Short mmCIF file of N, CA and C in Angstrom, two decimals:
data_model
loop_
_atom_site.label_atom_id
_atom_site.label_comp_id
_atom_site.label_asym_id
_atom_site.label_seq_id
_atom_site.Cartn_x
_atom_site.Cartn_y
_atom_site.Cartn_z
N MET A 1 1.70 31.71 36.17
CA MET A 1 1.93 30.50 35.41
C MET A 1 2.32 30.89 33.98
N PHE A 2 3.36 30.28 33.48
CA PHE A 2 3.81 30.49 32.10
C PHE A 2 3.38 29.29 31.27
N GLU A 3 2.93 29.56 30.04
CA GLU A 3 2.54 28.49 29.13
C GLU A 3 3.24 28.67 27.80
N TYR A 4 3.76 27.56 27.26
CA TYR A 4 4.48 27.58 26.00
C TYR A 4 3.90 26.50 25.09
N ASN A 5 3.40 26.91 23.92
CA ASN A 5 2.90 25.95 22.94
C ASN A 5 4.09 25.49 22.09
N ILE A 6 4.42 24.24 22.18
CA ILE A 6 5.57 23.68 21.48
C ILE A 6 5.18 23.18 20.10
N CYS A 7 4.02 22.55 19.99
CA CYS A 7 3.55 22.02 18.71
C CYS A 7 2.03 22.07 18.69
N ASN A 8 1.44 22.42 17.55
CA ASN A 8 -0.01 22.56 17.46
C ASN A 8 -0.73 21.26 17.15
N GLN A 9 -0.04 20.14 17.37
CA GLN A 9 -0.70 18.84 17.30
C GLN A 9 0.03 17.89 18.25
N ALA A 10 -0.68 16.92 18.78
CA ALA A 10 -0.07 15.95 19.67
C ALA A 10 0.97 15.14 18.89
N ASP A 11 2.13 14.93 19.49
CA ASP A 11 3.20 14.22 18.81
C ASP A 11 4.13 13.60 19.85
N GLU A 12 4.16 12.29 19.92
CA GLU A 12 4.96 11.57 20.91
C GLU A 12 6.45 11.86 20.77
N THR A 13 6.95 11.92 19.55
CA THR A 13 8.37 12.16 19.32
C THR A 13 8.78 13.55 19.81
N ILE A 14 7.99 14.56 19.47
CA ILE A 14 8.28 15.92 19.91
C ILE A 14 8.19 16.02 21.42
N PHE A 15 7.20 15.37 22.02
CA PHE A 15 7.07 15.34 23.47
C PHE A 15 8.33 14.77 24.12
N GLU A 16 8.79 13.63 23.62
CA GLU A 16 9.99 12.99 24.18
C GLU A 16 11.22 13.86 23.99
N LYS A 17 11.38 14.48 22.81
CA LYS A 17 12.53 15.36 22.56
C LYS A 17 12.49 16.58 23.47
N GLN A 18 11.32 17.13 23.71
CA GLN A 18 11.20 18.29 24.59
C GLN A 18 11.57 17.93 26.01
N CYS A 19 11.11 16.78 26.48
CA CYS A 19 11.46 16.33 27.83
C CYS A 19 12.97 16.14 27.96
N LEU A 20 13.58 15.51 26.98
CA LEU A 20 15.03 15.30 27.01
C LEU A 20 15.79 16.62 26.99
N ALA A 21 15.31 17.58 26.21
CA ALA A 21 15.96 18.89 26.13
C ALA A 21 15.89 19.60 27.48
N LEU A 22 14.75 19.52 28.15
CA LEU A 22 14.63 20.12 29.48
C LEU A 22 15.62 19.47 30.45
N GLU A 23 15.63 18.14 30.45
CA GLU A 23 16.48 17.39 31.37
C GLU A 23 17.96 17.69 31.14
N LYS A 24 18.34 17.86 29.89
CA LYS A 24 19.74 18.08 29.55
C LYS A 24 20.19 19.52 29.83
N ASN A 25 19.31 20.48 29.66
CA ASN A 25 19.71 21.88 29.64
C ASN A 25 19.30 22.73 30.83
N ILE A 26 18.55 22.18 31.75
CA ILE A 26 18.16 22.96 32.93
C ILE A 26 18.82 22.33 34.15
N PRO A 27 19.87 22.95 34.66
CA PRO A 27 20.57 22.42 35.84
C PRO A 27 19.65 22.34 37.06
N GLY A 28 19.73 21.24 37.78
CA GLY A 28 18.96 21.08 39.00
C GLY A 28 17.55 20.58 38.79
N LEU A 29 17.15 20.32 37.56
CA LEU A 29 15.79 19.85 37.26
C LEU A 29 15.62 18.43 37.79
N ILE A 30 14.52 18.19 38.49
CA ILE A 30 14.23 16.87 39.05
C ILE A 30 13.03 16.28 38.32
N LYS A 31 13.25 15.12 37.70
CA LYS A 31 12.19 14.43 36.98
C LYS A 31 11.29 13.73 37.98
N GLU A 32 10.00 13.92 37.82
CA GLU A 32 9.02 13.30 38.71
C GLU A 32 8.16 12.32 37.93
N ASP A 33 6.91 12.22 38.26
CA ASP A 33 6.02 11.22 37.67
C ASP A 33 5.70 11.49 36.20
N LEU A 34 5.64 10.41 35.42
CA LEU A 34 5.09 10.46 34.07
C LEU A 34 3.69 9.87 34.16
N LEU A 35 2.70 10.67 33.81
CA LEU A 35 1.31 10.23 33.86
C LEU A 35 0.81 9.96 32.46
N THR A 36 0.07 8.86 32.30
CA THR A 36 -0.52 8.52 31.01
C THR A 36 -2.03 8.43 31.17
N ASP A 37 -2.75 9.19 30.36
CA ASP A 37 -4.21 9.22 30.40
C ASP A 37 -4.77 8.05 29.58
N VAL A 38 -6.06 7.79 29.72
CA VAL A 38 -6.69 6.69 29.00
C VAL A 38 -6.67 6.88 27.49
N ASP A 39 -6.58 8.15 27.02
CA ASP A 39 -6.53 8.40 25.58
C ASP A 39 -5.11 8.38 25.02
N GLY A 40 -4.11 8.05 25.88
CA GLY A 40 -2.73 8.00 25.45
C GLY A 40 -1.95 9.29 25.67
N SER A 41 -2.63 10.34 26.12
CA SER A 41 -1.95 11.60 26.42
C SER A 41 -0.95 11.36 27.55
N LYS A 42 0.18 12.08 27.49
CA LYS A 42 1.19 11.94 28.53
C LYS A 42 1.52 13.29 29.15
N THR A 43 1.79 13.25 30.44
CA THR A 43 2.17 14.42 31.20
C THR A 43 3.41 14.08 32.02
N GLN A 44 4.51 14.80 31.75
CA GLN A 44 5.74 14.61 32.51
C GLN A 44 5.91 15.78 33.46
N LYS A 45 6.05 15.48 34.74
CA LYS A 45 6.22 16.52 35.75
C LYS A 45 7.69 16.62 36.16
N TYR A 46 8.11 17.86 36.40
CA TYR A 46 9.45 18.17 36.89
C TYR A 46 9.33 19.18 38.01
N SER A 47 10.37 19.23 38.86
CA SER A 47 10.45 20.30 39.85
C SER A 47 11.82 20.96 39.74
N LEU A 48 11.86 22.23 40.06
CA LEU A 48 13.09 23.01 40.01
C LEU A 48 13.04 24.05 41.13
N ASN A 49 13.81 23.82 42.16
CA ASN A 49 13.87 24.77 43.29
C ASN A 49 12.49 25.12 43.84
N GLY A 50 11.64 24.12 43.99
CA GLY A 50 10.30 24.33 44.54
C GLY A 50 9.25 24.74 43.53
N SER A 51 9.64 24.96 42.28
CA SER A 51 8.69 25.31 41.22
C SER A 51 8.38 24.07 40.38
N GLU A 52 7.20 24.08 39.76
CA GLU A 52 6.76 22.95 38.95
C GLU A 52 6.82 23.29 37.47
N ILE A 53 7.27 22.30 36.67
CA ILE A 53 7.28 22.40 35.22
C ILE A 53 6.58 21.15 34.70
N ILE A 54 5.60 21.33 33.82
CA ILE A 54 4.82 20.21 33.32
C ILE A 54 4.84 20.24 31.79
N VAL A 55 5.24 19.11 31.19
CA VAL A 55 5.24 18.96 29.73
C VAL A 55 4.09 18.01 29.39
N CYS A 56 3.21 18.44 28.47
CA CYS A 56 2.03 17.65 28.12
C CYS A 56 2.00 17.34 26.62
N ASN A 57 1.70 16.09 26.33
CA ASN A 57 1.38 15.67 24.97
C ASN A 57 -0.10 15.31 25.01
N SER A 58 -0.95 16.26 24.66
CA SER A 58 -2.39 16.09 24.84
C SER A 58 -3.10 15.76 23.53
N TYR A 59 -3.68 14.56 23.49
CA TYR A 59 -4.51 14.20 22.34
C TYR A 59 -5.86 14.89 22.41
N TYR A 60 -6.32 15.19 23.62
CA TYR A 60 -7.59 15.90 23.80
C TYR A 60 -7.51 17.32 23.23
N LEU A 61 -6.42 18.04 23.56
CA LEU A 61 -6.23 19.40 23.06
C LEU A 61 -5.48 19.42 21.73
N ASP A 62 -4.93 18.28 21.33
CA ASP A 62 -4.14 18.12 20.11
C ASP A 62 -2.97 19.10 20.08
N GLU A 63 -2.11 18.99 21.11
CA GLU A 63 -0.95 19.87 21.19
C GLU A 63 0.10 19.30 22.14
N VAL A 64 1.31 19.81 22.00
CA VAL A 64 2.37 19.59 22.97
C VAL A 64 2.64 20.95 23.60
N ASN A 65 2.60 21.01 24.94
CA ASN A 65 2.82 22.29 25.60
C ASN A 65 3.59 22.12 26.90
N ILE A 66 4.09 23.24 27.40
CA ILE A 66 4.77 23.28 28.69
C ILE A 66 4.04 24.31 29.54
N LYS A 67 3.75 23.93 30.78
CA LYS A 67 3.22 24.86 31.77
C LYS A 67 4.24 24.91 32.90
N SER A 68 4.59 26.11 33.31
CA SER A 68 5.66 26.26 34.28
C SER A 68 5.37 27.39 35.26
N ASP A 69 5.79 27.18 36.51
CA ASP A 69 5.68 28.22 37.51
C ASP A 69 6.70 29.33 37.27
N ILE A 70 7.75 29.02 36.51
CA ILE A 70 8.82 29.99 36.24
C ILE A 70 8.99 30.17 34.73
N GLY A 71 9.50 31.31 34.34
CA GLY A 71 9.77 31.56 32.93
C GLY A 71 10.94 30.71 32.45
N LEU A 72 10.81 30.15 31.27
CA LEU A 72 11.85 29.29 30.71
C LEU A 72 12.55 29.92 29.51
N GLU A 73 12.27 31.19 29.24
CA GLU A 73 12.82 31.85 28.07
C GLU A 73 14.34 31.78 28.03
N GLN A 74 14.98 31.86 29.19
CA GLN A 74 16.45 31.83 29.23
C GLN A 74 17.02 30.51 28.71
N TYR A 75 16.20 29.46 28.68
CA TYR A 75 16.67 28.16 28.21
C TYR A 75 16.28 27.88 26.76
N PHE A 76 15.45 28.72 26.14
CA PHE A 76 14.91 28.42 24.82
C PHE A 76 15.98 28.22 23.75
N GLN A 77 17.09 28.94 23.83
CA GLN A 77 18.13 28.74 22.83
C GLN A 77 18.66 27.32 22.88
N TYR A 78 18.52 26.66 24.03
CA TYR A 78 19.02 25.30 24.18
C TYR A 78 17.92 24.27 23.96
N LEU A 79 16.67 24.65 24.24
CA LEU A 79 15.58 23.69 24.17
C LEU A 79 15.11 23.43 22.75
N GLY A 80 15.20 24.43 21.89
CA GLY A 80 14.71 24.26 20.52
C GLY A 80 13.19 24.29 20.49
N THR A 81 12.67 24.46 19.32
CA THR A 81 11.24 24.38 19.09
C THR A 81 11.01 23.45 17.92
N TYR A 82 9.88 22.77 17.94
CA TYR A 82 9.60 21.76 16.92
C TYR A 82 8.35 22.12 16.15
#
C-alpha cells in the first residue's frame, strides 16, 4: 500500500482539487463511491485496473491523503501538490 500526504490539515478545496487532478490525469481511472462521515470527512474511492485508490479529507486525522494499491509517482508532475 502506498500513502501520500497531500496536506497536513483537512481542507475541502484541496480534497476536491486532488480528486479532479486524479480524474483528469490518470487514464482509465473509474470513480466510485464518495463517502461522507458524520464529522464531515470525505472519502472518494477510485479503481484502476483492479487496484484501489482512495482520497481522504479527514477531520479526525486533520489531513488530506491518498492511499493506493499502486504507486502514483509517475503522475505527480500532473497532479500537483497543495
